[in-house]
Structure formats: C-alpha cells, structure tokens
Coordinates of C-alpha atoms in Angstrom, one line a residue:
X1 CA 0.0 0.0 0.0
X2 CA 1.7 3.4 -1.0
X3 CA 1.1 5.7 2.1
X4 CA 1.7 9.0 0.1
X5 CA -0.6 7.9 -3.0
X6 CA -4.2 9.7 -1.7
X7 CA -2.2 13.2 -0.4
X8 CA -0.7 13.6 -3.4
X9 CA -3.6 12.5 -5.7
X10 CA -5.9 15.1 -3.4
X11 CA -3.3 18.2 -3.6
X12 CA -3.0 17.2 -8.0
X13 CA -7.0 17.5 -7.7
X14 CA -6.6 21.1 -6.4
X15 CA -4.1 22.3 -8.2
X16 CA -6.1 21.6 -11.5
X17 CA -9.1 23.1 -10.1
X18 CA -6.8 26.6 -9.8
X19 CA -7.5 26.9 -6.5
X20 CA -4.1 27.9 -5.6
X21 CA -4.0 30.3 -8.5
X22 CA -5.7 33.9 -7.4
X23 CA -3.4 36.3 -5.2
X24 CA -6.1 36.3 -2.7
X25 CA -5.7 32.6 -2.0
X26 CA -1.7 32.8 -1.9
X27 CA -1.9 35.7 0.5
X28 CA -4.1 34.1 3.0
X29 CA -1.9 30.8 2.9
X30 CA 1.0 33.4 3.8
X31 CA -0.6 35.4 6.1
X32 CA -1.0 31.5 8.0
X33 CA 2.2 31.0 7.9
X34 CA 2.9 34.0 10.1
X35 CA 0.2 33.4 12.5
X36 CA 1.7 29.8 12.5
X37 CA 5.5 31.6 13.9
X38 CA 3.5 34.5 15.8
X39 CA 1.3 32.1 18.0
X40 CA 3.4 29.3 18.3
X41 CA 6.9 31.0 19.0
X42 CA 7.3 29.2 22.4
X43 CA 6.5 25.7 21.3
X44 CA 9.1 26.5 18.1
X45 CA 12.0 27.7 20.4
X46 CA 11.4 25.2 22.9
X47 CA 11.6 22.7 19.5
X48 CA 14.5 24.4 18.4
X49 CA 16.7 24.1 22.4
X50 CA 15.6 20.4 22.2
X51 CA 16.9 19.3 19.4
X52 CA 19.9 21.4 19.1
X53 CA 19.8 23.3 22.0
X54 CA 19.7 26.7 20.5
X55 CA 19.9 29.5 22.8
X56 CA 16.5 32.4 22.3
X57 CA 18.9 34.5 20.7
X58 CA 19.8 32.0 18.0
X59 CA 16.5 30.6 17.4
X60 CA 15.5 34.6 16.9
X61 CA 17.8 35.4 14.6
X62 CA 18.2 32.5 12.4
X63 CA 14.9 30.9 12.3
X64 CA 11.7 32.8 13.6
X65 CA 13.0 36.5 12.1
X66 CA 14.2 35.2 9.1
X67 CA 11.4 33.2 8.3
X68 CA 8.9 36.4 9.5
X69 CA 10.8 38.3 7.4
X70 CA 10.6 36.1 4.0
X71 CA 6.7 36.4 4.8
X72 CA 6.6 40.1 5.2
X73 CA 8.3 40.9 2.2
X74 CA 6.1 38.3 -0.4
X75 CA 3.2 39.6 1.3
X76 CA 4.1 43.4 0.6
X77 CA 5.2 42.3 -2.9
X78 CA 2.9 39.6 -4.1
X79 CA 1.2 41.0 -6.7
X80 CA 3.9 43.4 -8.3
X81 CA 6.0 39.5 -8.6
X82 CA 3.0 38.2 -10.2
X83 CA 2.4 40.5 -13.0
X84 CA 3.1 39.6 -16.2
X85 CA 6.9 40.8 -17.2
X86 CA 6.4 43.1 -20.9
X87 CA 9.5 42.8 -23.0
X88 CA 11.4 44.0 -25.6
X89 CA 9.7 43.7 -29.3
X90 CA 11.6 43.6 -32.5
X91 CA 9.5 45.4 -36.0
X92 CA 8.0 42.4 -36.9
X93 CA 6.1 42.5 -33.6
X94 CA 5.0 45.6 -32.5
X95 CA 1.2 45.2 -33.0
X96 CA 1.5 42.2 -30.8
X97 CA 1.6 41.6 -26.9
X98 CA 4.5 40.4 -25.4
X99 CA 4.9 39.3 -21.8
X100 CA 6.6 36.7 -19.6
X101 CA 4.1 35.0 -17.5
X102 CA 5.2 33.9 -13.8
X103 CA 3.2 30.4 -13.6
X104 CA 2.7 28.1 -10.5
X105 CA 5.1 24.3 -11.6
X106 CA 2.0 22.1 -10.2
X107 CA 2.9 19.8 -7.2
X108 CA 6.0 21.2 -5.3
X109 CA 8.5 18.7 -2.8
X110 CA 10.2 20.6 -0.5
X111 CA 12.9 18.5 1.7
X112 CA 14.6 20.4 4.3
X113 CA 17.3 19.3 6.5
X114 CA 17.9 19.2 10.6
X115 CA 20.2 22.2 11.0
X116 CA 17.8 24.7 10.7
X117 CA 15.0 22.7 10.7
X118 CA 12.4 26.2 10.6
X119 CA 13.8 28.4 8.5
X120 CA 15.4 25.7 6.3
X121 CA 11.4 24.6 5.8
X122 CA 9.4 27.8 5.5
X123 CA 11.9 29.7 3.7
X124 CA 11.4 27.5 0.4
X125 CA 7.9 27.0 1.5
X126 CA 7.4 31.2 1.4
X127 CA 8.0 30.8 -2.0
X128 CA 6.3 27.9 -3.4
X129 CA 3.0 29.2 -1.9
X130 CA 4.0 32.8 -3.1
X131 CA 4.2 31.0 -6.5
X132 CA 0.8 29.4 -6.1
X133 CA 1.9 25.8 -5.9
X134 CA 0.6 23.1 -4.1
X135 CA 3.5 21.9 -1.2
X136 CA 4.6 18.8 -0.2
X137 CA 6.9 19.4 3.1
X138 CA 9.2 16.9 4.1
X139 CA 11.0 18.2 7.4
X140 CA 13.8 15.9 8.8
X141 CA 13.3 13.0 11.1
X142 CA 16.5 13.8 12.7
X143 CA 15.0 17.1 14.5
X144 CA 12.3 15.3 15.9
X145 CA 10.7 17.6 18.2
X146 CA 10.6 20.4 15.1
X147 CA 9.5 17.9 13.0
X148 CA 6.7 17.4 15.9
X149 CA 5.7 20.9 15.3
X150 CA 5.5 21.6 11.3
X151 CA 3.6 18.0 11.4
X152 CA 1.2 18.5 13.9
X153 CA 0.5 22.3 13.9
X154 CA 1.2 23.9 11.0
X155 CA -1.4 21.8 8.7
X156 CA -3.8 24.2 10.7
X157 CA -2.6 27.1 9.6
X158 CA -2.8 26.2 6.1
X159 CA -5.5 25.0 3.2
X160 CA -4.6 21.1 3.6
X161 CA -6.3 20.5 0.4
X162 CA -2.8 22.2 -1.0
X163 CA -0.7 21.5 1.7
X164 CA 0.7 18.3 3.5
X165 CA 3.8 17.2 5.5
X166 CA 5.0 13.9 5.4
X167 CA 7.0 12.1 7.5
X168 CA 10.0 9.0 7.4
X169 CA 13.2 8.3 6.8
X170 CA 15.3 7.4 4.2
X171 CA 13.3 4.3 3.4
X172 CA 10.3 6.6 3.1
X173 CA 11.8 9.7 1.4
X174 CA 12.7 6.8 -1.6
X175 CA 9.2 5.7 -1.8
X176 CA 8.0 9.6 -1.7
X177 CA 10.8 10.6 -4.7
X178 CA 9.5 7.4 -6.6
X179 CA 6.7 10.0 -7.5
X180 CA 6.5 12.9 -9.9
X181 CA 6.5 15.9 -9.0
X182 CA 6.7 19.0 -10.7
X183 CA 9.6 20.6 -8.9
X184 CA 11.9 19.4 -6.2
X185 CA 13.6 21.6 -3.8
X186 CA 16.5 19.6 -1.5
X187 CA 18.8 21.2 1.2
X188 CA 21.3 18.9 2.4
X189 CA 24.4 17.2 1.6
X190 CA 25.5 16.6 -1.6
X191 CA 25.8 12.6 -1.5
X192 CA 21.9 13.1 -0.8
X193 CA 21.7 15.3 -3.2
X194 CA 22.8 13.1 -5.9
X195 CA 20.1 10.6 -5.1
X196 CA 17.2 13.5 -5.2
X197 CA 18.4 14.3 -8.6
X198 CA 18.3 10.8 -9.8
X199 CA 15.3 10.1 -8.8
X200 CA 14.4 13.4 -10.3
X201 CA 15.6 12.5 -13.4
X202 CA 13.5 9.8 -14.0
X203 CA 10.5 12.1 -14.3
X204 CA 12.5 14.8 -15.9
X205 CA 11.4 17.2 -12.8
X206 CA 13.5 20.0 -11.9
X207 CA 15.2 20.6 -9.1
X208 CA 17.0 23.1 -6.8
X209 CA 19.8 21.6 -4.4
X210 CA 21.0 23.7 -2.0
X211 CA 24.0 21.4 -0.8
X212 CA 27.4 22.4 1.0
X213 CA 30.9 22.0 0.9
X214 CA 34.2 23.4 2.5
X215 CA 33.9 27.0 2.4
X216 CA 37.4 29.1 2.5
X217 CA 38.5 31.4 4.7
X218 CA 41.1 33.4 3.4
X219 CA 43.3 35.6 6.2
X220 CA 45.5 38.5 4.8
X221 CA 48.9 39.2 6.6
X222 CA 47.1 43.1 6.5
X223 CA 44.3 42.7 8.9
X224 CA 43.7 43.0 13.0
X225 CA 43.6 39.2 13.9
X226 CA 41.4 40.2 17.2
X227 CA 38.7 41.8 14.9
X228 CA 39.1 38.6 12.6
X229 CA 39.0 36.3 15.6
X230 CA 35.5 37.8 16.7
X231 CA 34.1 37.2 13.5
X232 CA 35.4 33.9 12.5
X233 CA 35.0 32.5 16.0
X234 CA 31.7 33.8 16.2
X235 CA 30.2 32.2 13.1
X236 CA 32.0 29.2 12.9
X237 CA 30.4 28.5 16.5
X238 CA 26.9 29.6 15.5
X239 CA 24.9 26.2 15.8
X240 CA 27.7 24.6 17.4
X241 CA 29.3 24.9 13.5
X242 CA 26.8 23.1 11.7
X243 CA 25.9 25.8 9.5
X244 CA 26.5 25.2 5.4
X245 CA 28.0 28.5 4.7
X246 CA 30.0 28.4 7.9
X247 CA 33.9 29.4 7.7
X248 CA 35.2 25.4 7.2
X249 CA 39.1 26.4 6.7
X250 CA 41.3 29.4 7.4
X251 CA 43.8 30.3 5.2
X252 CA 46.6 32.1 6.0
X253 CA 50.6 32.9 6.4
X254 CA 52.6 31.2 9.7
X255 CA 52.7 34.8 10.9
X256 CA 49.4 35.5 10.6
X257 CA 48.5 31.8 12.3
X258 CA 50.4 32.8 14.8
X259 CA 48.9 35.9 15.9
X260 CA 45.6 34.7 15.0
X261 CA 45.6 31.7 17.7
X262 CA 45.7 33.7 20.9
X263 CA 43.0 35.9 19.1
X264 CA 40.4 32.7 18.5
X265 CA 41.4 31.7 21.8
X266 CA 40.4 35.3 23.5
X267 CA 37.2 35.4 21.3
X268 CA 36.1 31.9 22.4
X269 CA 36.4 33.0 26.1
X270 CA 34.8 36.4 26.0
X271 CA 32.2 34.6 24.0
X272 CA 31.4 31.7 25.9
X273 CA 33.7 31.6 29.4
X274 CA 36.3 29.6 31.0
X275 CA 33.6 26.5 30.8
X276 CA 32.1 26.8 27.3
X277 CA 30.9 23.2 27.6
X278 CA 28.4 24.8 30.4
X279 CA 27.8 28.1 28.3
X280 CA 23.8 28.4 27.4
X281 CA 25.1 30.5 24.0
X282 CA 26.6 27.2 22.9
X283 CA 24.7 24.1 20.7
X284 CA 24.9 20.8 20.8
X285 CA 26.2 17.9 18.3
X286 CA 22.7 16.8 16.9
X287 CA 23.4 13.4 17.5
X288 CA 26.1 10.2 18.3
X289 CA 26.3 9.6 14.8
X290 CA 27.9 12.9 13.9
X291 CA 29.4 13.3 17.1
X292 CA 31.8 10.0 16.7
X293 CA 32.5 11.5 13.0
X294 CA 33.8 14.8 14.3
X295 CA 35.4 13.1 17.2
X296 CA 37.8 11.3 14.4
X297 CA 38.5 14.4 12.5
X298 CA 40.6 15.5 16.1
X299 CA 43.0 13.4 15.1
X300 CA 44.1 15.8 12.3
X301 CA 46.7 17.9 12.5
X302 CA 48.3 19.3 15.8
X303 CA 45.2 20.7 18.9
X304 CA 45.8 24.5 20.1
X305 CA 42.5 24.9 21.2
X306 CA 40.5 22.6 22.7
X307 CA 40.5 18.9 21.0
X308 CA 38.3 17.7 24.2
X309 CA 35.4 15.5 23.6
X310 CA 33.0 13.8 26.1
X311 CA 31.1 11.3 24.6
X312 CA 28.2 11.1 27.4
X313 CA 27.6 15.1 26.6
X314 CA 28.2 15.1 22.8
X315 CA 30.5 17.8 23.7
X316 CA 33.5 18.5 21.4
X317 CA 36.0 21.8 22.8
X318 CA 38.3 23.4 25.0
X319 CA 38.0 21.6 28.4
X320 CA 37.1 23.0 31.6
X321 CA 39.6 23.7 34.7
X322 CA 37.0 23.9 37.7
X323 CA 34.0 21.1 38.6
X324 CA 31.2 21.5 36.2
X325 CA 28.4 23.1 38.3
X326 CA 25.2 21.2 38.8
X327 CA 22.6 22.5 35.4
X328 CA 19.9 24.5 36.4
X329 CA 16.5 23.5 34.9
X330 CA 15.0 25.2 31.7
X331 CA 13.5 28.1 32.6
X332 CA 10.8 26.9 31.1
X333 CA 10.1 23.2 30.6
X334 CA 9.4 21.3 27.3
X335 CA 5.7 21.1 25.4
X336 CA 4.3 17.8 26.1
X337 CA 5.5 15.1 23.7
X338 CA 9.1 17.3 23.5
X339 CA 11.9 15.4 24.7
X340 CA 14.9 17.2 26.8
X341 CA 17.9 18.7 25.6
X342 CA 21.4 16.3 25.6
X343 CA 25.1 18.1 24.8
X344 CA 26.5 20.8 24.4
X345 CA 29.7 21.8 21.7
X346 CA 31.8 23.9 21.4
X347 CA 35.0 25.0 19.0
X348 CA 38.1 23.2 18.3
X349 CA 41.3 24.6 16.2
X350 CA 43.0 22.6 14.5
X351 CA 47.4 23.9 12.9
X352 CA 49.6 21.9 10.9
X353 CA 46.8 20.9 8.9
X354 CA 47.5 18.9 5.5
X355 CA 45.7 19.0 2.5
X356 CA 45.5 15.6 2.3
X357 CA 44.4 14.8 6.0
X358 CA 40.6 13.8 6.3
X359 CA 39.5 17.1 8.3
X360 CA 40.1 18.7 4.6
X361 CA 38.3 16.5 2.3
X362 CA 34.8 16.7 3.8
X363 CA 32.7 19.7 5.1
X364 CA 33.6 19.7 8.7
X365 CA 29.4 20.8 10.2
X366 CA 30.8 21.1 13.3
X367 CA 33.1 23.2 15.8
X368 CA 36.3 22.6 14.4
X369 CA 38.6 25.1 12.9
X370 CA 41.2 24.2 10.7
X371 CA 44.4 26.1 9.9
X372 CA 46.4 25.7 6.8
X373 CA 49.5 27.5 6.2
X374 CA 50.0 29.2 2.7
X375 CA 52.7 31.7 1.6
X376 CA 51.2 33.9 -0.5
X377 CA 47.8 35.6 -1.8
X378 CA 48.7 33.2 -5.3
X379 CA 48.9 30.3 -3.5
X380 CA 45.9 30.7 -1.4
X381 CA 43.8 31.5 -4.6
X382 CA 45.3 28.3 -6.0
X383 CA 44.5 26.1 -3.1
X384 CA 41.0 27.2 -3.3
X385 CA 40.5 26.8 -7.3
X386 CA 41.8 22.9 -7.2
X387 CA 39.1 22.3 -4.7
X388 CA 35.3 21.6 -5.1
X389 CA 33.4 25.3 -5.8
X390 CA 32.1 26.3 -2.2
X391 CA 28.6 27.4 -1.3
X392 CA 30.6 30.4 0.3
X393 CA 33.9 32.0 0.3
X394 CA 35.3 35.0 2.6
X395 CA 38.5 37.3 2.5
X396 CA 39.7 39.4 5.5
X397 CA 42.1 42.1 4.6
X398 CA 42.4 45.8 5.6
X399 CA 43.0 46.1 2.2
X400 CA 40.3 46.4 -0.4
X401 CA 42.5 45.2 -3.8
X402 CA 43.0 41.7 -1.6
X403 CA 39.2 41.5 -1.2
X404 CA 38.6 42.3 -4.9
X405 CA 41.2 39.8 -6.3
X406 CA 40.2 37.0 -3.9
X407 CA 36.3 38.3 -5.6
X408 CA 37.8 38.0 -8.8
X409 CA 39.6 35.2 -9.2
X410 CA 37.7 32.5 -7.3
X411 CA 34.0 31.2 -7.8
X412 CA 31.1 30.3 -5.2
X413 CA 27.7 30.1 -4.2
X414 CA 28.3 33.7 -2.0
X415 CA 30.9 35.3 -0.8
X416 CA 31.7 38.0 1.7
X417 CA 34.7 40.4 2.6
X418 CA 35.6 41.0 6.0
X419 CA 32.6 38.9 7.5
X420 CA 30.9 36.2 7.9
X421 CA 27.7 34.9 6.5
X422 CA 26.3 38.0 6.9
X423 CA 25.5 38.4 2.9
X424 CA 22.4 35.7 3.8
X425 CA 20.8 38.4 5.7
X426 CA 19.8 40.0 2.6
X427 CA 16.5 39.2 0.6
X428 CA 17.8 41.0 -2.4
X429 CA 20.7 38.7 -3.1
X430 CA 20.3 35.2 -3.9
X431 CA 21.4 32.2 -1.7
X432 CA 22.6 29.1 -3.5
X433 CA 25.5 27.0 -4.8
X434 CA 27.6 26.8 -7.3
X435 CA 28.9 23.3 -9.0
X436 CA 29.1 20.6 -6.2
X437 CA 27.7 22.9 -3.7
X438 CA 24.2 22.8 -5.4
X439 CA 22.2 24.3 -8.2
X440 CA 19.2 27.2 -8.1
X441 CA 18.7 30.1 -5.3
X442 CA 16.4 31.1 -3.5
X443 CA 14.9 33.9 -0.8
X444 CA 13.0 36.9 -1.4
X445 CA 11.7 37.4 -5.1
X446 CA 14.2 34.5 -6.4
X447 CA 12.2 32.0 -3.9
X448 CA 9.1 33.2 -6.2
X449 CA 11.3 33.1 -9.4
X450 CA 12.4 29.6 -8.4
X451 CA 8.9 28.1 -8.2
X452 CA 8.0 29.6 -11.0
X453 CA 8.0 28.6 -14.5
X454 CA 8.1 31.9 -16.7
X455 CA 6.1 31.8 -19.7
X456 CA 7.0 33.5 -22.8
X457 CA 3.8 34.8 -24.5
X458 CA 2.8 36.0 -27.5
X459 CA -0.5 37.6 -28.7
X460 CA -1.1 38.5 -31.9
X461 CA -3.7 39.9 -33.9
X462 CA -5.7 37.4 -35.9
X463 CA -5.4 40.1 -39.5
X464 CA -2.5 41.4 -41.0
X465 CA -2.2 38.3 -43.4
X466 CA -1.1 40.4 -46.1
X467 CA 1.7 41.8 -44.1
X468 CA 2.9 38.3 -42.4
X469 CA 2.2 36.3 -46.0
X470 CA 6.0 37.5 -46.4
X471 CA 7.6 34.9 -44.4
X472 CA 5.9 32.1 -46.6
X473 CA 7.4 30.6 -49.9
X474 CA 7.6 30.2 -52.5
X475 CA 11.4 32.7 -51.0
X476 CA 12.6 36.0 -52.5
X477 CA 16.1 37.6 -51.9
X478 CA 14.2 40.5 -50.9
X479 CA 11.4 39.1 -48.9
X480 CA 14.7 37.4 -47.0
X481 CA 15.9 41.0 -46.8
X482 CA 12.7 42.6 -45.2
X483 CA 11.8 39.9 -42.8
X484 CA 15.9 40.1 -41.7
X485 CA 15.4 43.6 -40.7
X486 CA 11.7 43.3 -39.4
X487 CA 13.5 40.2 -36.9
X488 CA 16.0 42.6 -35.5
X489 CA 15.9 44.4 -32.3
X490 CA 19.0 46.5 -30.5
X491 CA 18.6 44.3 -27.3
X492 CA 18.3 40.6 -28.6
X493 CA 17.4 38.3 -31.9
X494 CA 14.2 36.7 -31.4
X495 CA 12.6 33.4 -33.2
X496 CA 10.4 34.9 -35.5
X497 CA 8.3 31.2 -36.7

C-alpha cells in the first residue's frame, strides 16, 4: 500500500481546479504561515533548544526572524511579482503583446534538513506558496521535536487541500521521490543530493539543491587578527558549526597563524567563558552519529585549542579547569511530547593541517577550525580553485585590492569580505550554490522566481495576413531582406516562426 498515494492525488486534484491560483488565495496561505510563527513561537524555540539546543537569541535570529521576514516581504510584494513581465519587441512584432508569464510548476516537494529545521522549511515554502503551488513538506526526522511541530501544527494554519507534511526516513523519502512531482527543492548534503536528482531525473522534474561544501576562509597578513578572531570565532560557533555557509578552513601565512591563535582563543572566552561546555550561547552535536564523525576528525593535524570530547555530553571543545556546576533546569520546561535537551559543543582549532588529511576532504558541520599555512595571496587562490566550488567563500584584509582579487579570481555560491555569513541576511541577493555545492537560489523574489515557471507569450492579432504572407514561400532575396530587418531588435534576436 503506498502511504503517500491519496495526499498527493488530493493536492493534483486542487491544483487543476486553480484553487491555488488567485493572489487572494496565496496571500491568505502566507498570512498563516505568520500566525503559524507568531502564536506558536514558544513551542518552536522550545523545539528548536531540544533538538539542538539553541539558545532564544539563535532561534530569533536565524529561524523565527528570518522566516517572519521572507513572509513580510512576499506579502508586501505579491502582486507586483505576479504581473506579467512586458518585454522588448523587434518590428516584426510591434502590433503584438509580449509578456513573460510567472506560472505556478504544479505539485512542489520541499525536503529540508535538521540544521535549521524552521527556517530551512518555511523559507522555500514562502516561496512555493507565493508561487501558487501546491506543497509537499518533508521536514527531517533527525529534529524530531521540530519535525513534531510543522507535522502536527502547522497543517492548521494552512488550506490542507494544498498543503501536507509527510513524515519518514530514508526508506520513506525513496518511496515519496518514486513520484512525480513537478519541482523538487533539496537542502542537504550533496551525496543526498545526488540521489534526489536521480530520482528526479527519471521524471525529468527539476530541481533546486541547495547542498554544502568546504567554504574558504582566506586571512590576509594586512588585517587586525582580534577583529578577525571575533568574526570567524563567532560564526563558525553559531549552531555549534553546523551551519552550510560556515567558515570550514582558514587560510593564512605562519605569521598570521600565529597571531591569529591567541585571538580565536580570546574570542572563544569572551564569548562563551572559562567553561564553554556549560555556556547556554553554545549548541549541541545533533546526535552520536555525527558526534563520533567529528570526534575522528581531532586526530588531524596538531590541537591549540581545545580537542576535548565527552562522549556522554556530545561535547566537542576546550575543556574546563574547575568542577562543572550542577545545570539548572530550563526556565521553562518542554511542550508535552518534547523530549529534553542532551550536549553541548563547542570549538576546536586545528594547525599543521594537511591538505590531504581527512579534516580537509569533507565539510567539517561542526566546531572545528582548521588552519592551513599558505605563503602567498597566489597560493591561497590556488589552493581554493583545485578544490570543489564552495557554497561560500570570505577574504579578511584591511586592504580592499585583496578582497577584490580573492572576488575576482575564485567562484562560489556567495561570498563575503571581512565577514561572515552576513550576505544571507539580505533578501535582495540570492542564496545558493555553485557546482558541487548545489544548483538554483532562493529567498525573497528569487524564492518566487524559483517556483515559478516563466512563460513566454505572445498575442497577436488574428489580420494582417497580407503583411505576415511574407515569411511564406515560394522565398525572394528580398522578402529574406525585409523579414531580416523586421527580426532585429537593438537588445536581442528573437525566433520569428
């Protein structure tokens, strides 16, 4: 018996009827979604400390915000997306309408991973509703108590004869991609990611991927470590690391490693205290599995910082020199049905760091920081153009020529000077991969442009016979003359038949 079969035979039925089609009926599916994040913030930050123990701050920031914000901004802009686009006509059609036409794909699957198990879901989702599609939403089974929430709760908030969640594993996200949908949108790994775009294939559906990879951090000799420290201490931490656009790798001279050290070391302190393992601005390793896999990447290189690990509390990072105090209970406790929170990470930096060790050959998604020595600006350029194309890429350098040449002569998903992953912040710049670190973008108007397929239209006038009889044979050097000229246009050649 297929469990998915009758859901997505029921949201096919509605799509055909148009139901999802009239701006009215997108904007009251997005105007749910924010009553969904406004009256159910406590149940989705207690969600969020559960399963990865994010701290109110984070869970603001990078999940409720974010995803409030992607709301506001299709609502304010819904129906200036949805007008048809007019183009650019050449002589032989200036009686005629033409017009792109932003139109909904059909049956949309949206599979979203554990990291940020809110944003990573309603982000996408913002704009496949936006788009007028009906939504399949597959959250991961690995955030369970999230996964709770946008299964139980946020159906309500939404027409369910468009909208479902499903739930499973692996097992049951191959049965649900044995279907065809009209668009797939995947955020995950890339090994994953190959098998969503094979099974994609086989129905010729397209797909976004919004994968990962190791993401460069390039360190000029001209910079003020501490200020570089802070920045690159605070976002490779953010989520206990397991962020896809997190700093992976720095790059950088000896001299600069060496002042650069007693800088992350300072940050991490200020940051997070003598005891980060007990510090509530901290994550947690979201489970054994990935915790024993960043537990063998310690073995890498040479430890400055940290390189502790305690199994029982998932907790990878500098250890602590006094008796852990007792923890004091949440402030508040768990919904019902929301189990407790279990570790705690926290950052690890890594020197003497080979290319070929295993710390550099996978994306790290976790709190370790490794530090390979290069001699030159060249070199580091060079080191990051014989590698995989990142989803991101920064340069620090008081030097603005450093940033532009790093800009210049490297490729990515995103990229940032003298920052983190601050560029995500911004709805008017799209967020995706390049190469092995995915395909497609996504938030603000290119989350509507990605679930939509643009039409190109033509209308034209049923007369004019006598005019247009010039195209037809039997063919005249002239009549080849005039239609030549009546095809061009200053902008573009367009397909006159």
């Amino acid at each position: 018996m297929d469990p998915f079969a009758d859901t997505l035979q029921r949201l096919r039925e509605a799509f055909v009827s148009g139901r999802t089609r009239p701006a009215e009926f997108r904007a009251a599916q997005l105007k749910g979604l924010s009553r969904f994040l406004r009256e159910n913030k406590q149940l989705l930050q207690e969600a969020l400390a559960q399963d990865l123990h994010k701290s109110a701050f984070e869970a603001e920031v990078s999940e409720i915000s974010i995803s409030q914000n992607e709301i506001n901004l299709a609502l304010r802009n819904l129906r200036a997306w949805m007008k048809d686009e007019k183009v650019s006509k050449n002589l032989a059609t200036q009686l005629d309408s033409a017009f792109i036409r932003k139109e909904p794909f059909g049956l949309v699957l949206i599979l979203s991973p554990w990291n940020y198990p809110l944003n990573l879901s309603l982000g996408p989702l913002v704009g496949a509703l936006a788009a007028g599609n009906c939504v399949v939403l597959k959250p991961s089974e690995i955030s369970k108590n999230t996964e709770k929430v946008l299964a139980e709760v946020l159906p309500r908030y939404l027409d369910q004869s468009c909208f479902a969640v499903v739930l499973g594993g692996p097992q049951e996200t191959g049965r649900l991609l044995e279907h065809k949908f009209d668009y797939i949108f995947f955020t995950g790994n890339p090994q994953v990611g190959k098998i969503v775009m094979t099974a994609a294939a086989k129905h010729l559906t397209p797909v976004t991927l919004e994968l990962g990879g190791k993401n460069p951090c390039y360190v000029d000799d001209n910079c003020d470590p501490q200020t570089v420290a802070n920045r690159v201490a605070f976002f490779r931490c953010f989520n206990a690391g397991q962020t896809c656009v997190a700093p992976d790798y720095v790059l950088c001279s000896p001299e600069m490693q060496a002042q650069l050290v007693p800088a992350l070391q300072s940050a991490i302190t200020r940051f997070y205290g003598d005891d980060p393992q007990s510090s509530p601005n901290l994550g947690r390793i979201i489970s054994q599995k990935h915790f024993q896999r960043l537990r063998g990447l310690l073995s890498c290189g040479r430890v400055v910082i940290g390189g502790q690990s305690d199994e029982c509390d998932l907790y990878i990072g500098p250890a602590h020199h006094r008796p852990r105090p007792p923890q004091a209970p949440p402030a508040r406790g768990p919904a019902p049905g929301l189990s407790r929170p279990l570790s705690r990470a926290a950052p690890t930096v890594l020197v003497d760091v080979q290319e070929t060790d295993p710390v550099m050959q996978e994306e790290i998604f976790g709190p370790i920081l490794p530090i390979v020595n290069v001699r030159s600006l060249g070199q580091a350029i060079d080191f990051i153009n014989r590698r995989e194309k990142p989803l991101a890429l920064y340069a620090f350098s008081n030097s603005s020529q450093v940033v532009k040449r790093v800009l210049a002569q490297t490729s990515s998903g995103g990229f940032c000077g003298n920052d983190g992953f601050m560029h995500l912040t911004l709805a008017s710049l799209p967020f995706g991969g390049v190469g092995s670190s995915g395909m497609g973008n996504y938030h603000g108007k290119f989350s509507f442009d990605t679930f939509s397929h643009h039409r190109a239209c033509l209308l034209r006038r049923p007369g004019l016979e006598k005019i247009y009889a010039i195209r037809y044979p039997p063919h005249t050097p002239r009549n080849l003359r005039v239609l030549l000229m009546a095809m061009e246009t200053r902008s573009c050649s367009c397909t006159l038949l």
